[in-house]
mmCIF file of C-alpha atoms in Angstrom:
data_model
loop_
_atom_site.group_PDB
_atom_site.id
_atom_site.type_symbol
_atom_site.label_atom_id
_atom_site.label_comp_id
_atom_site.label_asym_id
_atom_site.label_seq_id
_atom_site.Cartn_x
_atom_site.Cartn_y
_atom_site.Cartn_z
ATOM 1 C CA MET A 425 0.000 0.000 0.000
ATOM 2 C CA THR A 426 2.775 2.417 0.906
ATOM 3 C CA ILE A 427 4.628 1.689 -2.346
ATOM 4 C CA TYR A 428 1.517 2.493 -4.364
ATOM 5 C CA ALA A 429 0.875 5.716 -2.449
ATOM 6 C CA ARG A 430 4.429 6.976 -2.910
ATOM 7 C CA THR A 431 4.604 6.277 -6.643
ATOM 8 C CA ASN A 432 1.173 7.499 -7.722
ATOM 9 C CA ASN A 433 0.492 10.697 -5.780
ATOM 10 C CA ARG A 434 1.778 14.185 -5.123
ATOM 11 C CA PRO A 435 4.052 14.465 -2.039
ATOM 12 C CA SER A 436 1.395 16.249 0.022
ATOM 13 C CA THR A 437 -1.158 13.577 -0.882
ATOM 14 C CA VAL A 438 1.328 10.843 -0.018
ATOM 15 C CA ARG A 439 1.659 12.251 3.496
ATOM 16 C CA ALA A 440 -2.114 12.229 3.982
ATOM 17 C CA LYS A 441 -2.474 8.701 2.625
ATOM 18 C CA GLU A 442 0.442 7.420 4.673
ATOM 19 C CA GLY A 443 -1.343 8.814 7.719
ATOM 20 C CA ILE A 444 -4.480 6.853 6.827
ATOM 21 C CA LEU A 445 -2.407 3.738 6.236
ATOM 22 C CA ALA A 446 -0.442 3.989 9.471
ATOM 23 C CA ARG A 447 -3.332 4.935 11.736
ATOM 24 C CA TYR A 448 -6.178 2.904 10.286
ATOM 25 C CA LEU A 449 -5.592 0.513 7.395
ATOM 26 C CA VAL A 450 -2.383 -1.225 8.450
ATOM 27 C CA PRO A 451 -3.673 -1.974 11.983
ATOM 28 C CA ALA A 452 -6.907 -3.325 10.486
ATOM 29 C CA PHE A 453 -5.557 -5.264 7.504
ATOM 30 C CA GLY A 454 -1.777 -5.374 7.812
ATOM 31 C CA SER A 455 -1.623 -8.858 9.324
ATOM 32 C CA LEU A 456 -3.670 -10.367 6.488
ATOM 33 C CA VAL A 457 -2.543 -11.712 3.152
ATOM 34 C CA LEU A 458 -4.131 -9.856 0.252
ATOM 35 C CA ALA A 459 -6.672 -12.584 -0.527
ATOM 36 C CA GLU A 460 -7.991 -12.352 3.033
ATOM 37 C CA ILE A 461 -9.078 -8.730 2.581
ATOM 38 C CA THR A 462 -12.606 -9.654 1.621
ATOM 39 C CA LEU A 463 -15.739 -7.579 1.206
ATOM 40 C CA ALA A 464 -17.008 -8.919 4.523
ATOM 41 C CA ARG A 465 -13.879 -7.678 6.331
ATOM 42 C CA ILE A 466 -14.175 -4.299 4.622
ATOM 43 C CA GLU A 467 -17.826 -4.006 5.697
ATOM 44 C CA ARG A 468 -16.802 -4.787 9.293
ATOM 45 C CA TYR A 469 -14.116 -2.122 9.022
ATOM 46 C CA LYS A 470 -16.731 0.436 7.944
ATOM 47 C CA ALA A 471 -19.006 -0.518 10.849
ATOM 48 C CA ASP A 472 -16.128 -0.265 13.337
ATOM 49 C CA ARG A 473 -15.112 3.191 12.122
ATOM 50 C CA LEU A 474 -18.699 4.423 12.269
ATOM 51 C CA ALA A 475 -18.866 3.133 15.842
ATOM 52 C CA ASP A 476 -15.657 5.083 16.553
ATOM 53 C CA GLY A 477 -17.473 8.250 15.523
ATOM 54 C CA LEU A 478 -15.828 8.837 12.137
ATOM 55 C CA CYS A 479 -18.024 10.499 9.535
ATOM 56 C CA ALA A 480 -18.976 8.828 6.256
ATOM 57 C CA LYS A 481 -16.754 11.116 4.170
ATOM 58 C CA THR A 482 -13.683 10.256 6.262
ATOM 59 C CA ILE A 483 -14.384 6.539 6.032
ATOM 60 C CA ASN A 484 -14.838 6.880 2.272
ATOM 61 C CA ASN A 485 -11.378 8.463 2.127
ATOM 62 C CA HIS A 486 -10.034 5.326 3.825
ATOM 63 C CA LEU A 487 -11.854 3.122 1.343
ATOM 64 C CA THR A 488 -10.437 5.120 -1.561
ATOM 65 C CA VAL A 489 -6.886 4.474 -0.363
ATOM 66 C CA LEU A 490 -7.625 0.788 0.237
ATOM 67 C CA HIS A 491 -9.348 0.381 -3.128
ATOM 68 C CA ALA A 492 -6.432 1.993 -4.975
ATOM 69 C CA ALA A 493 -3.918 -0.252 -3.226
ATOM 70 C CA LEU A 494 -5.886 -3.451 -3.881
ATOM 71 C CA SER A 495 -6.469 -2.472 -7.503
ATOM 72 C CA ALA A 496 -2.728 -1.956 -7.871
ATOM 73 C CA ALA A 497 -2.095 -5.385 -6.333
ATOM 74 C CA GLU A 498 -4.474 -6.891 -8.895
ATOM 75 C CA GLU A 499 -2.697 -5.046 -11.701
ATOM 76 C CA TRP A 500 0.663 -6.297 -10.395
ATOM 77 C CA GLU A 501 -0.793 -9.837 -10.373
ATOM 78 C CA GLU A 502 -0.357 -10.185 -6.620
ATOM 79 C CA LEU A 503 -4.119 -10.461 -6.118
ATOM 80 C CA GLU A 504 -6.477 -12.423 -8.338
ATOM 81 C CA ARG A 505 -9.377 -10.034 -7.961
ATOM 82 C CA SER A 506 -9.881 -6.887 -5.948
ATOM 83 C CA PRO A 507 -13.097 -6.970 -3.870
ATOM 84 C CA ARG A 508 -15.894 -4.675 -4.962
ATOM 85 C CA MET A 509 -16.380 -1.924 -2.387
ATOM 86 C CA HIS A 510 -19.483 -0.046 -1.377
ATOM 87 C CA TRP A 511 -18.877 3.548 -0.375
ATOM 88 C CA LEU A 512 -21.035 5.093 2.311
ATOM 89 C CA LYS A 513 -23.648 7.617 1.257
ATOM 90 C CA THR A 514 -22.753 11.184 2.141
ATOM 91 C CA ALA A 515 -24.804 14.356 2.219
ATOM 92 C CA PRO A 516 -24.354 16.642 -0.799
ATOM 93 C CA PRO A 517 -22.031 19.572 -0.116
ATOM 94 C CA LYS A 518 -23.756 22.581 1.411
ATOM 95 C CA ASP A 519 -23.633 26.000 -0.168
ATOM 96 C CA ASN A 520 -21.121 28.001 1.845
ATOM 97 C CA TYR A 521 -20.176 31.434 0.603
ATOM 98 C CA LEU A 522 -20.320 35.096 1.512
ATOM 99 C CA SER A 523 -22.706 37.794 0.374
ATOM 100 C CA PRO A 524 -21.271 40.826 -1.462
ATOM 101 C CA GLU A 525 -21.840 42.860 1.693
ATOM 102 C CA ASP A 526 -19.871 40.362 3.780
ATOM 103 C CA CYS A 527 -17.028 40.504 1.252
ATOM 104 C CA THR A 528 -16.873 44.283 1.498
ATOM 105 C CA ARG A 529 -16.779 44.214 5.301
ATOM 106 C CA LEU A 530 -14.197 41.435 5.350
ATOM 107 C CA LEU A 531 -11.819 43.304 3.055
ATOM 108 C CA ALA A 532 -12.187 46.484 5.094
ATOM 109 C CA ALA A 533 -11.388 44.573 8.299
ATOM 110 C CA ALA A 534 -8.185 42.901 7.084
ATOM 111 C CA PRO A 535 -5.531 43.389 9.793
ATOM 112 C CA ASP A 536 -2.809 44.516 7.352
ATOM 113 C CA ALA A 537 -2.187 45.326 3.680
ATOM 114 C CA GLN A 538 -0.846 41.880 2.802
ATOM 115 C CA THR A 539 -3.801 40.055 4.337
ATOM 116 C CA HIS A 540 -6.146 42.446 2.517
ATOM 117 C CA ALA A 541 -4.443 41.650 -0.796
ATOM 118 C CA MET A 542 -4.499 37.916 -0.081
ATOM 119 C CA ILE A 543 -8.213 37.927 0.755
ATOM 120 C CA LEU A 544 -8.941 40.025 -2.339
ATOM 121 C CA CYS A 545 -6.905 37.628 -4.484
ATOM 122 C CA ALA A 546 -8.905 34.677 -3.150
ATOM 123 C CA LEU A 547 -12.217 36.445 -3.827
ATOM 124 C CA ARG A 548 -11.238 37.548 -7.341
ATOM 125 C CA THR A 549 -9.487 34.377 -8.550
ATOM 126 C CA GLY A 550 -10.903 31.444 -6.567
ATOM 127 C CA MET A 551 -7.366 30.251 -5.833
ATOM 128 C CA ARG A 552 -6.932 27.648 -3.115
ATOM 129 C CA ARG A 553 -5.085 28.587 0.060
ATOM 130 C CA GLY A 554 -2.052 26.513 -0.882
ATOM 131 C CA GLU A 555 -1.961 28.171 -4.297
ATOM 132 C CA LEU A 556 -2.037 31.612 -2.681
ATOM 133 C CA THR A 557 0.799 30.858 -0.271
ATOM 134 C CA ALA A 558 2.898 29.408 -3.121
ATOM 135 C CA LEU A 559 2.206 32.281 -5.548
ATOM 136 C CA GLU A 560 5.356 34.026 -6.756
ATOM 137 C CA TRP A 561 5.770 37.393 -8.474
ATOM 138 C CA ARG A 562 7.035 35.665 -11.599
ATOM 139 C CA ASP A 563 3.575 34.012 -11.856
ATOM 140 C CA ILE A 564 1.923 37.419 -12.381
ATOM 141 C CA THR A 565 1.989 39.178 -15.750
ATOM 142 C CA PHE A 566 0.849 42.735 -15.182
ATOM 143 C CA THR A 567 0.922 43.672 -18.871
ATOM 144 C CA THR A 568 -1.769 41.127 -19.671
ATOM 145 C CA HIS A 569 -3.385 41.028 -16.212
ATOM 146 C CA LEU A 570 -2.883 37.267 -15.881
ATOM 147 C CA ILE A 571 -2.012 35.048 -12.933
ATOM 148 C CA THR A 572 -0.525 31.645 -13.720
ATOM 149 C CA VAL A 573 -1.336 29.073 -11.057
ATOM 150 C CA GLN A 574 1.374 26.446 -11.291
ATOM 151 C CA ARG A 575 2.331 25.468 -7.742
ATOM 152 C CA SER A 576 0.745 24.858 -4.374
ATOM 153 C CA ILE A 577 1.866 24.318 -0.796
ATOM 154 C CA VAL A 578 -0.137 21.715 1.111
ATOM 155 C CA ARG A 579 0.836 20.525 4.589
ATOM 156 C CA GLY A 580 4.102 22.372 4.181
ATOM 157 C CA ILE A 581 5.060 20.560 0.967
ATOM 158 C CA LEU A 582 5.537 22.428 -2.314
ATOM 159 C CA GLY A 583 4.023 20.717 -5.332
ATOM 160 C CA THR A 584 1.769 21.220 -8.317
ATOM 161 C CA PRO A 585 -1.853 22.434 -8.033
ATOM 162 C CA LYS A 586 -4.560 19.891 -7.331
ATOM 163 C CA ASN A 587 -5.226 17.600 -10.301
ATOM 164 C CA ASN A 588 -1.846 18.746 -11.697
ATOM 165 C CA ARG A 589 -3.674 21.463 -13.610
ATOM 166 C CA ILE A 590 -1.749 24.639 -14.401
ATOM 167 C CA ARG A 591 -4.245 27.392 -15.188
ATOM 168 C CA HIS A 592 -4.304 31.071 -16.122
ATOM 169 C CA ILE A 593 -6.691 33.455 -14.352
ATOM 170 C CA PRO A 594 -7.358 37.015 -15.554
ATOM 171 C CA MET A 595 -7.050 39.667 -12.838
ATOM 172 C CA ALA A 596 -9.915 42.010 -12.060
ATOM 173 C CA PRO A 597 -8.842 45.683 -12.109
ATOM 174 C CA ASP A 598 -9.023 46.117 -8.325
ATOM 175 C CA LEU A 599 -6.864 43.023 -7.766
ATOM 176 C CA ALA A 600 -4.320 44.116 -10.376
ATOM 177 C CA SER A 601 -4.106 47.506 -8.679
ATOM 178 C CA ALA A 602 -3.724 46.006 -5.203
ATOM 179 C CA LEU A 603 -0.945 43.661 -6.292
ATOM 180 C CA ASP A 604 0.795 46.288 -8.415
ATOM 181 C CA SER A 605 0.987 48.628 -5.426
ATOM 182 C CA ARG A 606 3.082 46.099 -3.531
ATOM 183 C CA ARG A 607 4.801 44.537 -6.539
ATOM 184 C CA GLY A 608 8.052 42.675 -6.030
ATOM 185 C CA THR A 609 10.508 41.310 -8.535
ATOM 186 C CA SER A 610 11.151 37.919 -6.988
ATOM 187 C CA GLY A 611 10.019 35.637 -4.234
ATOM 188 C CA LEU A 612 6.577 34.958 -2.806
ATOM 189 C CA VAL A 613 3.679 37.346 -3.199
ATOM 190 C CA PHE A 614 2.338 36.618 0.297
ATOM 191 C CA PRO A 615 5.341 35.649 2.459
ATOM 192 C CA ARG A 616 6.209 35.823 6.123
ATOM 193 C CA ARG A 617 8.569 38.581 7.192
ATOM 194 C CA ASP A 618 11.562 36.324 6.584
ATOM 195 C CA GLY A 619 10.393 35.592 3.035
ATOM 196 C CA THR A 620 9.248 32.020 3.711
ATOM 197 C CA PRO A 621 5.727 30.685 3.033
ATOM 198 C CA ILE A 622 3.003 31.481 5.563
ATOM 199 C CA PRO A 623 2.006 28.290 7.462
ATOM 200 C CA GLU A 624 -1.569 27.090 7.057
ATOM 201 C CA ALA A 625 -2.357 27.694 10.733
ATOM 202 C CA THR A 626 -1.219 31.312 10.439
ATOM 203 C CA THR A 627 -3.362 31.966 7.357
ATOM 204 C CA SER A 628 -6.359 30.604 9.249
ATOM 205 C CA LYS A 629 -5.697 32.910 12.202
ATOM 206 C CA LEU A 630 -5.368 35.927 9.918
ATOM 207 C CA LEU A 631 -8.698 35.187 8.245
ATOM 208 C CA TYR A 632 -10.457 34.483 11.564
ATOM 209 C CA ARG A 633 -9.151 37.810 12.884
ATOM 210 C CA ALA A 634 -10.525 39.643 9.858
ATOM 211 C CA CYS A 635 -13.891 37.868 10.271
ATOM 212 C CA ALA A 636 -14.107 38.882 13.926
ATOM 213 C CA ARG A 637 -13.323 42.511 13.124
ATOM 214 C CA ALA A 638 -15.844 42.537 10.261
ATOM 215 C CA GLY A 639 -18.642 40.878 12.211
ATOM 216 C CA VAL A 640 -18.657 37.994 9.731
ATOM 217 C CA ARG A 641 -19.037 34.388 10.821
ATOM 218 C CA PRO A 642 -15.702 32.522 11.092
ATOM 219 C CA ILE A 643 -14.814 30.925 7.773
ATOM 220 C CA GLY A 644 -11.969 29.087 6.107
ATOM 221 C CA TRP A 645 -10.162 30.115 2.938
ATOM 222 C CA HIS A 646 -12.163 27.605 0.890
ATOM 223 C CA VAL A 647 -15.280 29.724 1.509
ATOM 224 C CA LEU A 648 -13.660 32.578 -0.422
ATOM 225 C CA ARG A 649 -13.137 30.150 -3.308
ATOM 226 C CA HIS A 650 -16.805 29.119 -3.159
ATOM 227 C CA THR A 651 -17.777 32.794 -3.069
ATOM 228 C CA PHE A 652 -15.805 33.476 -6.251
ATOM 229 C CA ALA A 653 -17.557 30.619 -8.047
ATOM 230 C CA SER A 654 -21.036 31.489 -6.803
ATOM 231 C CA GLN A 655 -20.676 35.124 -7.865
ATOM 232 C CA LEU A 656 -19.611 34.099 -11.364
ATOM 233 C CA VAL A 657 -22.459 31.634 -11.842
ATOM 234 C CA SER A 658 -25.081 34.005 -10.416
ATOM 235 C CA ARG A 659 -24.012 36.545 -13.004
ATOM 236 C CA GLY A 660 -24.437 34.163 -15.915
ATOM 237 C CA VAL A 661 -20.878 32.919 -16.495
ATOM 238 C CA PRO A 662 -21.069 29.445 -18.127
ATOM 239 C CA ILE A 663 -20.315 26.512 -15.832
ATOM 240 C CA ARG A 664 -17.575 25.330 -18.196
ATOM 241 C CA SER A 665 -15.754 28.664 -17.854
ATOM 242 C CA VAL A 666 -16.057 28.511 -14.066
ATOM 243 C CA GLN A 667 -14.637 24.979 -14.131
ATOM 244 C CA ILE A 668 -11.562 26.159 -16.024
ATOM 245 C CA LEU A 669 -10.994 29.092 -13.680
ATOM 246 C CA LEU A 670 -11.314 26.889 -10.583
ATOM 247 C CA GLY A 671 -9.185 24.084 -11.991
ATOM 248 C CA HIS A 672 -11.798 21.403 -11.342
ATOM 249 C CA SER A 673 -11.046 18.011 -12.857
ATOM 250 C CA THR A 674 -14.566 17.621 -14.271
ATOM 251 C CA VAL A 675 -17.487 19.934 -14.895
ATOM 252 C CA GLN A 676 -19.581 17.737 -12.593
ATOM 253 C CA VAL A 677 -17.653 19.105 -9.619
ATOM 254 C CA THR A 678 -18.478 22.660 -10.693
ATOM 255 C CA GLU A 679 -22.160 21.915 -11.211
ATOM 256 C CA ARG A 680 -22.764 22.208 -7.468
ATOM 257 C CA TYR A 681 -23.178 25.931 -8.266
ATOM 258 C CA ALA A 682 -25.592 25.428 -11.156
ATOM 259 C CA HIS A 683 -28.697 26.259 -9.110
ATOM 260 C CA LEU A 684 -27.428 29.847 -8.884
ATOM 261 C CA ALA A 685 -27.675 30.357 -12.633
ATOM 262 C CA PRO A 686 -29.697 33.487 -13.537
ATOM 263 C CA SER A 687 -33.209 33.578 -14.907
ATOM 264 C CA SER A 688 -31.911 33.431 -18.489
ATOM 265 C CA LEU A 689 -32.326 29.676 -18.068
ATOM 266 C CA TYR A 690 -36.054 30.211 -17.730
ATOM 267 C CA GLU A 691 -35.938 32.336 -20.857
ATOM 268 C CA ALA A 692 -34.212 29.498 -22.696
ATOM 269 C CA VAL A 693 -36.856 26.953 -21.711
ATOM 270 C CA ARG A 694 -39.761 29.339 -22.285
ATOM 271 C CA VAL A 695 -39.050 29.538 -26.012
ATOM 272 C CA LEU A 696 -39.898 25.860 -26.287
ATOM 273 C CA VAL A 697 -43.380 26.581 -24.963
ATOM 274 C CA ALA A 698 -44.266 29.938 -26.476
ATOM 275 C CA PRO A 699 -41.460 31.511 -28.506
ATOM 276 C CA ASP A 700 -43.610 34.484 -29.517
ATOM 277 C CA VAL A 701 -44.417 35.594 -25.940
ATOM 278 C CA PRO A 702 -41.930 38.034 -24.363
ATOM 279 C CA PHE A 703 -40.184 37.275 -21.112
ATOM 280 C CA LEU A 704 -41.019 39.983 -18.554
ATOM 281 C CA GLY A 705 -38.499 40.672 -15.803
ATOM 282 C CA ASN A 706 -38.315 37.914 -13.226
ATOM 283 C CA GLY A 707 -41.705 36.458 -14.135
ATOM 284 C CA TRP A 708 -43.228 34.444 -16.933
ATOM 285 C CA ALA A 709 -45.362 36.262 -19.450
ATOM 286 C CA THR A 710 -47.135 33.017 -20.368
ATOM 287 C CA PRO A 711 -50.203 32.188 -18.211
ATOM 288 C CA GLY A 712 -49.952 28.867 -16.435
ATOM 289 C CA LEU A 713 -46.175 28.723 -16.292
ATOM 290 C CA PRO A 714 -44.586 28.839 -12.835
ATOM 291 C CA GLU A 715 -42.695 31.848 -11.578
ATOM 292 C CA PRO A 716 -38.915 31.364 -11.483
ATOM 293 C CA ASP A 717 -37.453 30.436 -8.122
ATOM 294 C CA ASP A 718 -35.578 33.237 -6.306
ATOM 295 C CA ARG A 719 -32.428 31.147 -6.452
ATOM 296 C CA CYS A 720 -32.289 31.634 -10.211
ATOM 297 C CA THR A 721 -32.369 35.423 -10.143
ATOM 298 C CA ALA A 722 -29.104 37.379 -10.502
ATOM 299 C CA PRO A 723 -27.472 39.239 -8.931
ATOM 300 C CA SER A 724 -29.695 39.239 -5.842
ATOM 301 C CA ALA A 725 -29.530 35.445 -5.803
ATOM 302 C CA LEU A 726 -26.090 35.596 -4.277
ATOM 303 C CA ALA A 727 -27.207 37.482 -1.207
ATOM 304 C CA LYS A 728 -30.260 35.277 -0.730
ATOM 305 C CA GLN A 729 -28.203 32.106 -1.030
ATOM 306 C CA SER A 730 -25.339 33.227 1.190
ATOM 307 C CA GLN A 731 -26.831 32.135 4.512
ATOM 308 C CA ASP A 732 -25.401 29.075 6.249
ATOM 309 C CA SER A 733 -27.255 25.907 5.415
#
């Protein structure tokens, strides 16, 4: 299992998977020969972890590591057939993003200029925390207003972005101005005072401090990424374009935001029913057709959908 993890994953992912192996999978299955890791044993493992209080998503992460290792053993002809696994059902991800008003207050409450620029960069680009802390000045082209996301720091390890996807993100004017005002020629864009990357725990504290000062609920950096995506979709940006900007591996991952699409979707469907009847504002002009749901109205949809669920 360890051999597979080390040869088929990024270094930061290897560390996480080695943790799962050492703490959970090896104690549970390490004394068995591969053929003895049956579906029945795996089902008992799931029941034991649930009894320990682990959530379904965490247990599914364990099963993913185990499945990959057993599939590799089958490919290497060390196991005749890998057992079919049944992942636990998990709740769909909840919408978790800020309203435009929250964003404004959060930016105003940033404890210093660098934290303000880092929060703004997250809100305007959707970059992950590790991508922000690994961002270098050479990744920013001010003449074309482009940021190239090509590295990430996760659990203190420098590597490529998630899914190994290098992407290019245009800068909004306010972000370009904020970064240009503190432009450097080399090194990290958001470093510690000694020039080294900011640890994950420190970035969390900085954001929590800004939230407290702004009167905004405590959030993690991923919420700023969700906010970026939700604002784009609520303003009619195609899901495929949002996928590219976020660096998602498939458009299915991005479609969690699809319910925020503006009422133009209703306009598109209406033409199938009565193409000669005009679409009036947020309502249907055709008698008998339902009114659009508030969630499909932009831009006010963002504020209405920004509450914790």
